[in-house]
Short mmCIF file of C-alpha atoms and ligand atoms in Angstrom, two decimals:
data_model
loop_
_atom_site.label_atom_id
_atom_site.label_comp_id
_atom_site.label_asym_id
_atom_site.label_seq_id
_atom_site.Cartn_x
_atom_site.Cartn_y
_atom_site.Cartn_z
CA UNK A 123 30.25 10.30 28.10
CA UNK A 124 27.30 8.23 29.00
CA UNK A 125 25.51 10.00 31.68
CA UNK A 126 22.46 12.08 30.61
CA UNK A 127 22.89 15.86 30.89
CA UNK A 128 21.23 18.63 28.87
CA UNK A 129 24.07 19.51 26.45
CA UNK A 130 25.71 22.71 25.86
CA UNK A 131 27.75 23.45 22.95
CA UNK A 132 31.11 21.93 24.46
CA UNK A 133 28.96 18.72 25.20
CA UNK A 134 27.52 18.67 21.83
CA UNK A 135 31.22 19.04 20.36
CA UNK A 136 32.61 16.20 22.84
CA UNK A 137 29.62 13.78 21.65
CA UNK A 138 30.22 14.63 17.92
CA UNK A 139 33.97 14.05 18.36
CA UNK A 140 33.53 10.67 19.94
CA UNK A 141 30.46 9.59 17.59
CA UNK A 142 32.30 10.64 14.44
CA UNK A 143 35.45 9.55 15.42
CA UNK A 144 37.23 12.61 15.03
CA UNK A 145 40.74 13.07 16.36
CA UNK A 146 41.65 15.02 19.41
CA UNK A 147 43.79 17.57 17.25
CA UNK A 148 40.82 18.47 15.10
CA UNK A 149 39.54 21.90 16.37
CA UNK A 150 35.61 21.90 16.45
CA UNK A 151 33.12 24.64 16.91
CA UNK A 152 29.48 24.31 17.92
CA UNK A 153 26.25 26.20 18.07
CA UNK A 154 22.60 25.47 19.08
CA UNK A 155 20.65 26.19 15.85
CA UNK A 156 17.17 24.54 16.67
CA UNK A 157 14.01 26.36 16.25
CA UNK A 158 11.67 23.31 16.56
CA UNK A 159 9.15 22.77 19.35
CA UNK A 160 10.65 19.86 21.08
CA UNK A 161 14.49 19.28 21.09
CA UNK A 162 17.89 20.92 20.94
CA UNK A 163 19.89 20.80 17.77
CA UNK A 164 23.52 21.80 17.39
CA UNK A 165 25.70 22.30 14.50
CA UNK A 166 29.44 21.15 15.00
CA UNK A 167 31.97 21.73 12.37
CA UNK A 168 35.56 22.04 12.07
CA UNK A 169 37.04 25.65 12.45
CA UNK A 170 36.50 27.56 9.17
CA UNK A 171 34.35 24.95 7.70
CA UNK A 172 30.60 25.65 6.84
CA UNK A 173 29.35 22.09 6.92
CA UNK A 174 29.99 19.41 9.58
CA UNK A 175 27.48 17.41 11.66
CA UNK A 176 24.30 17.78 13.48
CA UNK A 177 23.77 16.71 17.01
CA UNK A 178 20.09 16.44 18.10
CA UNK A 179 19.30 15.80 21.74
CA UNK A 180 15.92 15.28 23.36
CA UNK A 181 15.13 17.36 26.35
CA UNK A 182 13.14 15.76 29.28
CA UNK A 183 10.21 18.06 28.37
CA UNK A 184 8.71 19.89 25.36
CA UNK A 185 11.04 22.57 24.53
CA UNK A 186 8.43 25.21 23.31
CA UNK A 187 6.24 24.83 26.46
CA UNK A 188 8.93 24.00 29.12
CA UNK A 189 9.55 21.73 32.18
CA UNK A 190 5.49 21.89 33.05
CA UNK A 191 5.03 19.35 30.04
CA UNK A 192 7.59 16.48 30.85
CA UNK A 193 8.17 14.24 27.98
CA UNK A 194 9.92 10.84 27.49
CA UNK A 195 13.70 11.17 26.49
CA UNK A 196 13.27 7.72 24.82
CA UNK A 197 11.74 9.52 21.91
CA UNK A 198 15.39 10.15 20.53
CA UNK A 199 15.90 6.33 20.54
CA UNK A 200 12.47 5.86 18.60
CA UNK A 201 13.35 8.62 16.19
CA UNK A 202 16.69 7.48 15.41
CA UNK A 203 15.32 3.93 14.73
CA UNK A 204 12.52 5.07 12.61
CA UNK A 205 14.93 7.56 10.40
CA UNK A 206 17.17 4.49 10.03
CA UNK A 207 14.13 2.42 8.82
CA UNK A 208 12.99 4.99 6.41
CA UNK A 209 16.59 5.47 5.33
CA UNK A 210 16.59 1.78 4.27
CA UNK A 211 13.41 2.26 2.24
CA UNK A 212 14.26 5.61 0.92
CA UNK A 213 18.05 6.54 1.18
CA UNK A 214 17.77 9.25 -1.20
CA UNK A 215 15.32 11.58 0.51
CA UNK A 216 15.83 10.60 4.34
CA UNK A 217 18.45 12.24 6.50
CA UNK A 218 21.12 9.87 7.39
CA UNK A 219 21.58 8.93 11.04
CA UNK A 220 25.25 8.40 11.55
CA UNK A 221 25.27 7.45 15.38
CA UNK A 222 22.87 7.27 18.17
CA UNK A 223 23.16 7.00 21.83
CA UNK A 224 20.07 6.19 24.00
CA UNK A 225 21.44 6.96 27.21
CA UNK A 226 22.24 10.62 26.07
CA UNK A 227 19.12 10.69 24.21
CA UNK A 228 21.26 12.15 21.29
CA UNK A 229 22.11 11.38 17.64
CA UNK A 230 24.41 12.54 15.14
CA UNK A 231 22.98 13.39 11.69
CA UNK A 232 24.41 14.61 8.50
CA UNK A 233 24.64 18.32 8.21
CA UNK A 234 22.25 19.59 5.76
CA UNK A 235 23.69 23.23 5.61
CA UNK A 236 23.46 23.48 1.88
CA UNK A 237 19.71 22.86 2.04
CA UNK A 238 17.00 25.16 3.52
CA UNK A 239 13.75 24.50 5.34
CA UNK A 240 10.86 24.24 2.82
CA UNK A 241 8.54 26.29 5.06
CA UNK A 242 11.08 29.07 5.08
CA UNK A 243 11.68 28.70 1.41
CA UNK A 244 7.94 29.08 0.73
CA UNK A 245 7.85 32.10 3.07
CA UNK A 246 10.62 33.63 1.09
CA UNK A 247 8.48 33.29 -2.16
CA UNK A 248 10.90 30.50 -3.55
CA UNK A 249 9.73 27.61 -5.55
CA UNK A 250 11.29 24.26 -5.49
CA UNK A 251 9.39 22.54 -8.47
CA UNK A 252 10.83 19.12 -7.75
CA UNK A 253 9.85 18.97 -4.11
CA UNK A 254 6.30 17.99 -4.27
CA UNK A 255 7.20 15.02 -6.78
CA UNK A 256 10.35 13.98 -4.60
CA UNK A 257 8.08 13.90 -1.49
CA UNK A 258 5.49 11.75 -3.33
CA UNK A 259 8.20 9.18 -4.23
CA UNK A 260 9.73 9.28 -0.55
CA UNK A 261 6.26 8.80 1.09
CA UNK A 262 5.20 5.83 -1.16
CA UNK A 263 8.64 4.01 -0.60
CA UNK A 264 8.55 4.44 2.99
CA UNK A 265 4.72 3.67 3.37
CA UNK A 266 5.09 0.62 0.97
CA UNK A 267 8.01 -1.02 2.49
CA UNK A 268 6.46 -0.93 6.02
CA UNK A 269 2.80 -2.11 4.69
CA UNK A 270 1.49 -5.30 4.37
CA UNK A 271 1.81 -4.81 0.64
CA UNK A 272 5.50 -5.57 1.18
CA UNK A 273 5.72 -7.12 4.72
CA UNK A 274 4.30 -10.64 5.59
CA UNK A 275 1.98 -10.84 8.63
CA UNK A 276 4.63 -11.64 11.23
CA UNK A 277 7.19 -9.08 9.82
CA UNK A 278 4.56 -6.34 9.94
CA UNK A 279 3.29 -7.23 13.42
CA UNK A 280 6.89 -7.18 14.68
CA UNK A 281 7.57 -3.72 13.17
CA UNK A 282 4.42 -2.46 14.73
CA UNK A 283 5.88 -3.58 18.05
CA UNK A 284 9.45 -2.33 17.43
CA UNK A 285 8.11 1.20 16.28
CA UNK A 286 5.58 1.62 19.07
CA UNK A 287 5.68 5.36 20.05
CA UNK A 288 2.69 5.72 22.42
CA UNK A 289 3.80 8.74 24.25
CA UNK A 290 4.27 10.76 21.19
CA UNK A 291 1.33 9.39 19.40
CA UNK A 292 -0.84 10.07 22.11
CA UNK A 293 0.26 13.87 21.99
CA UNK A 294 -0.50 13.75 18.40
CA UNK A 295 -4.12 12.33 19.22
CA UNK A 296 -4.60 15.04 21.70
CA UNK A 297 -3.46 18.14 19.73
CA UNK A 298 -4.94 16.92 16.44
CA UNK A 299 -8.26 15.49 17.19
CA UNK A 300 -9.25 16.48 20.83
CA UNK A 301 -7.94 20.15 21.93
CA UNK A 302 -8.76 21.93 18.65
CA UNK A 303 -12.44 20.81 18.73
CA UNK A 304 -13.09 22.06 22.36
CA UNK A 305 -12.36 25.01 24.37
CA UNK A 306 -9.08 23.33 25.70
CA UNK A 307 -6.62 25.39 27.83
CA UNK A 308 -3.79 24.38 25.58
CA UNK A 309 -5.37 25.93 22.51
CA UNK A 310 -3.89 29.38 21.40
CA UNK A 311 -7.24 31.07 19.99
CA UNK A 312 -6.45 34.64 18.75
CA UNK A 313 -9.23 37.06 19.91
CA UNK A 314 -10.33 37.91 16.42
CA UNK A 315 -11.34 34.42 15.53
CA UNK A 316 -13.05 33.40 18.81
CA UNK A 317 -16.48 33.39 17.39
CA UNK A 318 -15.32 31.21 14.66
CA UNK A 319 -13.69 28.79 17.09
CA UNK A 320 -16.80 28.64 19.14
CA UNK A 321 -18.98 27.79 16.17
CA UNK A 322 -16.53 25.06 15.16
CA UNK A 323 -16.63 23.55 18.88
CA UNK A 324 -20.48 23.56 18.65
CA UNK A 325 -20.30 21.63 15.12
CA UNK A 326 -21.70 18.16 15.91
CA UNK A 327 -21.45 16.64 12.32
CA UNK A 328 -17.94 17.92 12.17
CA UNK A 329 -17.17 16.33 15.48
CA UNK A 330 -18.58 12.98 14.29
CA UNK A 331 -16.24 13.05 11.37
CA UNK A 332 -13.20 13.98 13.51
CA UNK A 333 -14.06 11.10 16.00
CA UNK A 334 -13.71 8.71 13.09
CA UNK A 335 -10.37 10.10 12.01
CA UNK A 336 -8.94 9.98 15.64
CA UNK A 337 -10.49 6.35 15.84
CA UNK A 338 -8.45 5.42 12.60
CA UNK A 339 -5.30 7.25 13.71
CA UNK A 340 -4.96 4.81 16.59
CA UNK A 341 -6.44 1.67 14.91
CA UNK A 342 -5.51 1.72 11.14
CA UNK A 343 -1.94 0.76 11.63
CA UNK A 344 -1.19 0.48 7.93
CA UNK A 345 2.39 1.95 7.61
CA UNK A 346 5.35 3.32 9.65
CA UNK A 347 4.48 6.91 9.33
CA UNK A 348 6.87 10.12 9.58
CA UNK A 349 4.12 11.23 11.85
CA UNK A 350 4.87 15.00 11.53
CA UNK A 351 5.34 15.66 7.89
CA UNK A 352 4.77 19.31 7.54
CA UNK A 353 6.93 21.65 5.48
CA UNK A 354 9.25 22.23 8.41
CA UNK A 355 10.36 18.69 8.31
CA UNK A 356 11.53 18.74 4.87
CA UNK A 357 15.01 20.46 3.61
CA UNK A 358 15.19 21.40 0.01
CA UNK A 359 17.83 22.61 -2.61
CA UNK A 360 17.69 22.54 -6.24
CA UNK A 361 17.37 18.98 -7.33
CA UNK A 362 17.81 17.67 -3.79
CA UNK A 363 15.37 17.07 -0.69
CA UNK A 364 15.76 15.40 2.57
CA UNK A 365 13.24 14.60 5.22
CA UNK A 366 14.06 15.21 9.01
CA UNK A 367 12.48 15.03 12.37
CA UNK A 368 10.32 11.67 12.64
CA UNK A 369 9.94 11.69 16.55
CA UNK A 370 6.06 11.47 16.02
CA UNK A 371 6.45 8.37 13.82
CA UNK A 372 4.92 5.11 14.36
CA UNK A 373 2.48 2.80 12.70
CA UNK A 374 -0.90 4.46 11.57
CA UNK A 375 -2.95 5.27 8.53
CA UNK A 376 -1.04 6.31 5.30
CA UNK A 377 -3.43 9.10 4.68
CA UNK A 378 -2.23 10.72 7.85
CA UNK A 379 1.24 11.72 6.67
CA UNK A 380 -0.33 12.60 2.93
CA UNK A 381 -2.87 14.70 4.74
CA UNK A 382 -0.39 16.66 6.76
CA UNK A 383 1.80 17.48 3.83
CA UNK A 384 -1.29 18.57 2.02
CA UNK A 385 -2.40 20.80 4.86
CA UNK A 386 0.71 22.58 5.27
CA UNK A 387 0.62 23.40 1.44
CA UNK A 388 -2.65 24.66 2.01
CA UNK A 389 -1.97 26.66 4.98
CA UNK A 390 0.66 28.53 2.89
CA UNK A 391 -2.05 29.18 0.28
CA UNK A 392 -4.18 30.43 2.99
CA UNK A 393 -1.37 32.78 3.90
CA UNK A 394 -0.88 34.08 0.40
CA UNK A 395 -2.72 37.30 -0.78
CA UNK A 396 -1.86 36.72 -4.49
CA UNK A 397 -4.11 34.32 -6.54
CA UNK A 398 -1.07 33.25 -8.46
CA UNK A 399 0.88 31.90 -5.49
CA UNK A 400 -2.45 30.13 -4.19
CA UNK A 401 -2.79 28.45 -7.44
CA UNK A 402 0.91 27.45 -7.37
CA UNK A 403 0.26 25.55 -3.98
CA UNK A 404 -2.65 23.79 -5.52
CA UNK A 405 -0.61 22.72 -8.19
CA UNK A 406 2.17 21.46 -5.64
CA UNK A 407 -0.55 19.43 -3.72
CA UNK A 408 -1.72 17.90 -7.10
CA UNK A 409 1.80 17.01 -8.25
CA UNK A 410 2.65 15.36 -4.70
CA UNK A 411 -0.51 13.37 -4.67
CA UNK A 412 -0.01 12.13 -8.28
CA UNK A 413 3.62 11.29 -7.42
CA UNK A 414 2.64 9.40 -4.32
CA UNK A 415 -0.15 7.62 -6.06
CA UNK A 416 1.95 6.62 -9.17
CA UNK A 417 4.93 5.43 -7.14
CA UNK A 418 2.81 3.41 -4.66
CA UNK A 419 0.93 1.89 -7.58
CA UNK A 420 4.24 0.75 -9.17
CA UNK A 421 5.46 -0.84 -5.90
CA UNK A 422 2.21 -2.51 -5.00
CA UNK A 423 1.74 -4.08 -8.38
CA UNK A 424 5.02 -5.81 -7.66
CA UNK A 425 3.58 -7.19 -4.27
CA UNK A 426 4.29 -10.62 -3.30
CA UNK A 427 0.91 -10.99 -1.60
CA UNK A 428 -1.20 -12.66 -4.28
CA UNK A 429 -4.43 -11.55 -2.48
CA UNK A 430 -3.45 -7.85 -2.64
CA UNK A 431 -2.00 -7.94 -6.17
CA UNK A 432 -5.48 -7.20 -7.82
CA UNK A 433 -5.00 -3.82 -9.77
CA UNK A 434 -8.52 -2.60 -8.89
CA UNK A 435 -8.18 -3.34 -5.36
CA UNK A 436 -4.99 -1.45 -5.27
CA UNK A 437 -6.74 1.63 -7.11
CA UNK A 438 -9.55 1.27 -4.60
CA UNK A 439 -7.10 1.39 -1.73
CA UNK A 440 -5.41 4.52 -3.01
CA UNK A 441 -8.90 6.10 -3.38
CA UNK A 442 -9.53 5.55 0.33
CA UNK A 443 -5.82 6.97 1.33
CA UNK A 444 -6.77 9.88 -0.69
CA UNK A 445 -10.04 10.34 1.30
CA UNK A 446 -8.33 9.72 4.74
CA UNK A 447 -5.62 12.27 3.64
CA UNK A 448 -8.33 15.00 3.08
CA UNK A 449 -9.72 14.56 6.40
CA UNK A 450 -6.28 14.43 8.18
CA UNK A 451 -5.46 17.72 6.06
CA UNK A 452 -8.53 19.38 7.51
CA UNK A 453 -7.63 18.39 11.07
CA UNK A 454 -4.03 19.79 10.70
CA UNK A 455 -5.47 22.97 9.11
CA UNK A 456 -7.67 23.37 12.08
CA UNK A 457 -5.11 22.56 14.62
CA UNK A 458 -2.43 24.67 13.34
CA UNK A 459 -5.16 27.64 13.60
CA UNK A 460 -6.66 27.09 16.81
CA UNK A 461 -4.38 24.52 18.63
CA UNK A 462 -1.09 24.85 20.84
CA UNK A 463 1.19 24.83 17.64
CA UNK A 464 0.82 27.17 14.88
CA UNK A 465 2.55 27.70 11.70
CA UNK A 466 4.61 30.63 10.83
CA UNK A 467 3.02 30.85 7.32
CA UNK A 468 0.06 32.63 9.06
CA UNK A 469 1.31 33.71 12.38
CA UNK A 470 4.08 36.00 10.78
CA UNK A 471 1.35 37.95 8.70
CA UNK A 472 2.00 41.53 9.89
CA UNK A 473 -1.50 42.99 8.82
CA UNK A 474 -3.93 42.08 11.48
CA UNK A 475 -7.18 42.13 9.07
CA UNK A 476 -5.08 39.98 6.51
CA UNK A 477 -4.13 37.60 9.13
CA UNK A 478 -7.82 37.08 10.37
CA UNK A 479 -8.82 36.39 6.60
CA UNK A 480 -6.07 33.74 6.52
CA UNK A 481 -7.00 32.14 9.66
CA UNK A 482 -10.83 32.05 8.81
CA UNK A 483 -9.74 30.73 5.41
CA UNK A 484 -7.81 27.81 7.13
CA UNK A 485 -10.78 26.86 9.37
CA UNK A 486 -13.24 26.94 6.52
CA UNK A 487 -11.18 25.01 4.24
CA UNK A 488 -10.05 22.60 6.94
CA UNK A 489 -13.83 21.90 7.72
CA UNK A 490 -14.90 21.47 3.97
CA UNK A 491 -11.87 18.79 3.61
CA UNK A 492 -13.18 16.94 6.48
CA UNK A 493 -16.91 17.17 5.59
CA UNK A 494 -16.47 16.32 2.02
CA UNK A 495 -13.40 14.18 2.04
CA UNK A 496 -15.39 11.38 0.18
CA UNK A 497 -16.57 13.65 -2.68
CA UNK A 498 -13.48 15.42 -3.63
CA UNK A 499 -10.83 14.60 -6.04
CA UNK A 500 -7.55 16.43 -6.65
CA UNK A 501 -8.78 18.38 -9.72
CA UNK A 502 -11.56 19.94 -7.65
CA UNK A 503 -9.17 21.28 -4.86
CA UNK A 504 -8.61 24.62 -6.56
CA UNK A 505 -12.18 25.61 -6.87
CA UNK A 506 -12.91 24.36 -3.42
CA UNK A 507 -9.71 26.02 -1.87
CA UNK A 508 -10.42 29.39 -3.42
CA UNK A 509 -14.23 29.34 -2.62
CA UNK A 510 -13.35 29.08 0.92
CA UNK A 511 -11.57 32.40 1.29
CA UNK A 512 -13.69 34.82 3.34
CA UNK A 513 -14.22 38.23 1.99
CA UNK A 514 -12.19 41.04 3.71
C1 SR1 B 803 3.09 20.16 21.73
S1 SR1 B 803 3.79 19.47 20.46
C2 SR1 B 803 3.14 20.33 19.09
C3 SR1 B 803 3.62 19.99 17.82
O1 SR1 B 803 5.05 20.28 17.71
C4 SR1 B 803 5.68 19.31 16.57
O2 SR1 B 803 6.40 20.12 15.62
C5 SR1 B 803 4.50 18.54 16.19
O3 SR1 B 803 3.97 19.05 15.12
C6 SR1 B 803 3.55 18.63 17.29
O4 SR1 B 803 2.15 18.30 17.06
MG1 MG B 804 9.35 18.53 14.17
#
């Protein structure tokens, strides 16, 4: 089985049987369970068992758009390599890749059935108190181990080449920094916020800040990013967390991953009518950032590079990561409101007026984060986030 074809359940079962070396007598069942924008995902398990294996396969196009947006299948190989690399840096919080087949654009992953997608948990009103701290540790470890705090010049340059992901990262460039800031045909702008979008498209000071963030996204290759660290890429259970879906990964600014995660917590905040739920999301953001900051400081203080070991430099470096993160968080909030890919937190709001309030809140807070990234610390976030909520 090495000729590419778009898997059905039987193909996924056959691939899992071969990849996991399951005997011919084992009775397997499989079903497609994917709800992501890009790929097919199957769960394969032994008859009567709830947990088995996950088969993820890249299609030759973007699933949520269709064949009109073709996309390299090689993304599956790149994703598997990134997950394996992140798994070496942080095995506790990275999904395990058990096998990969580049010609089938498929990989076999551990089944995380006992966990749930964090976005869904947030939508259900469930609170996983450890998740922000665990994610901060995860991100500090994967960023540190791929950065120049850990790798020498040649090793880091080699890694930048090995994990080059130009097709997917150029999509991110377009959908984060270009489309949402102009009247692009790929955008999905709700009629009720068309005026807000048009004001934003004419906002020159904002566009100058976004140009800098776009430029840095391509040129500031600090660490091997996850590249799409929203709450749908995180699986949670009591005391347990796993990060999945790294197909948009590659070298870029650390603040990008930090900012995307912060933005998705803030998008959830914008979707919440209750101020106590809103405050809890701010606490989550603060716990995440403080955990990342603490863990990165600890790792960087043990750097083998004498030039980078200076504690006040590491602190200044982290202040810059925070500033970058706020800018990228702002872009993520705006693109998830005006761009091609929205978030369920806001899109699923049934009340039309409530939905418009949440969308305007996301746009206003996103803009504020981009424009004031160099003046805000994490303690000021609550005041800023709540002040950006429009009156009904
Ligand atoms: C057209 S791709 C849109 C988005 O889907 C993925 O989940 C990523 O977030 C990407 O930006
Ligand atoms: Mg994804």
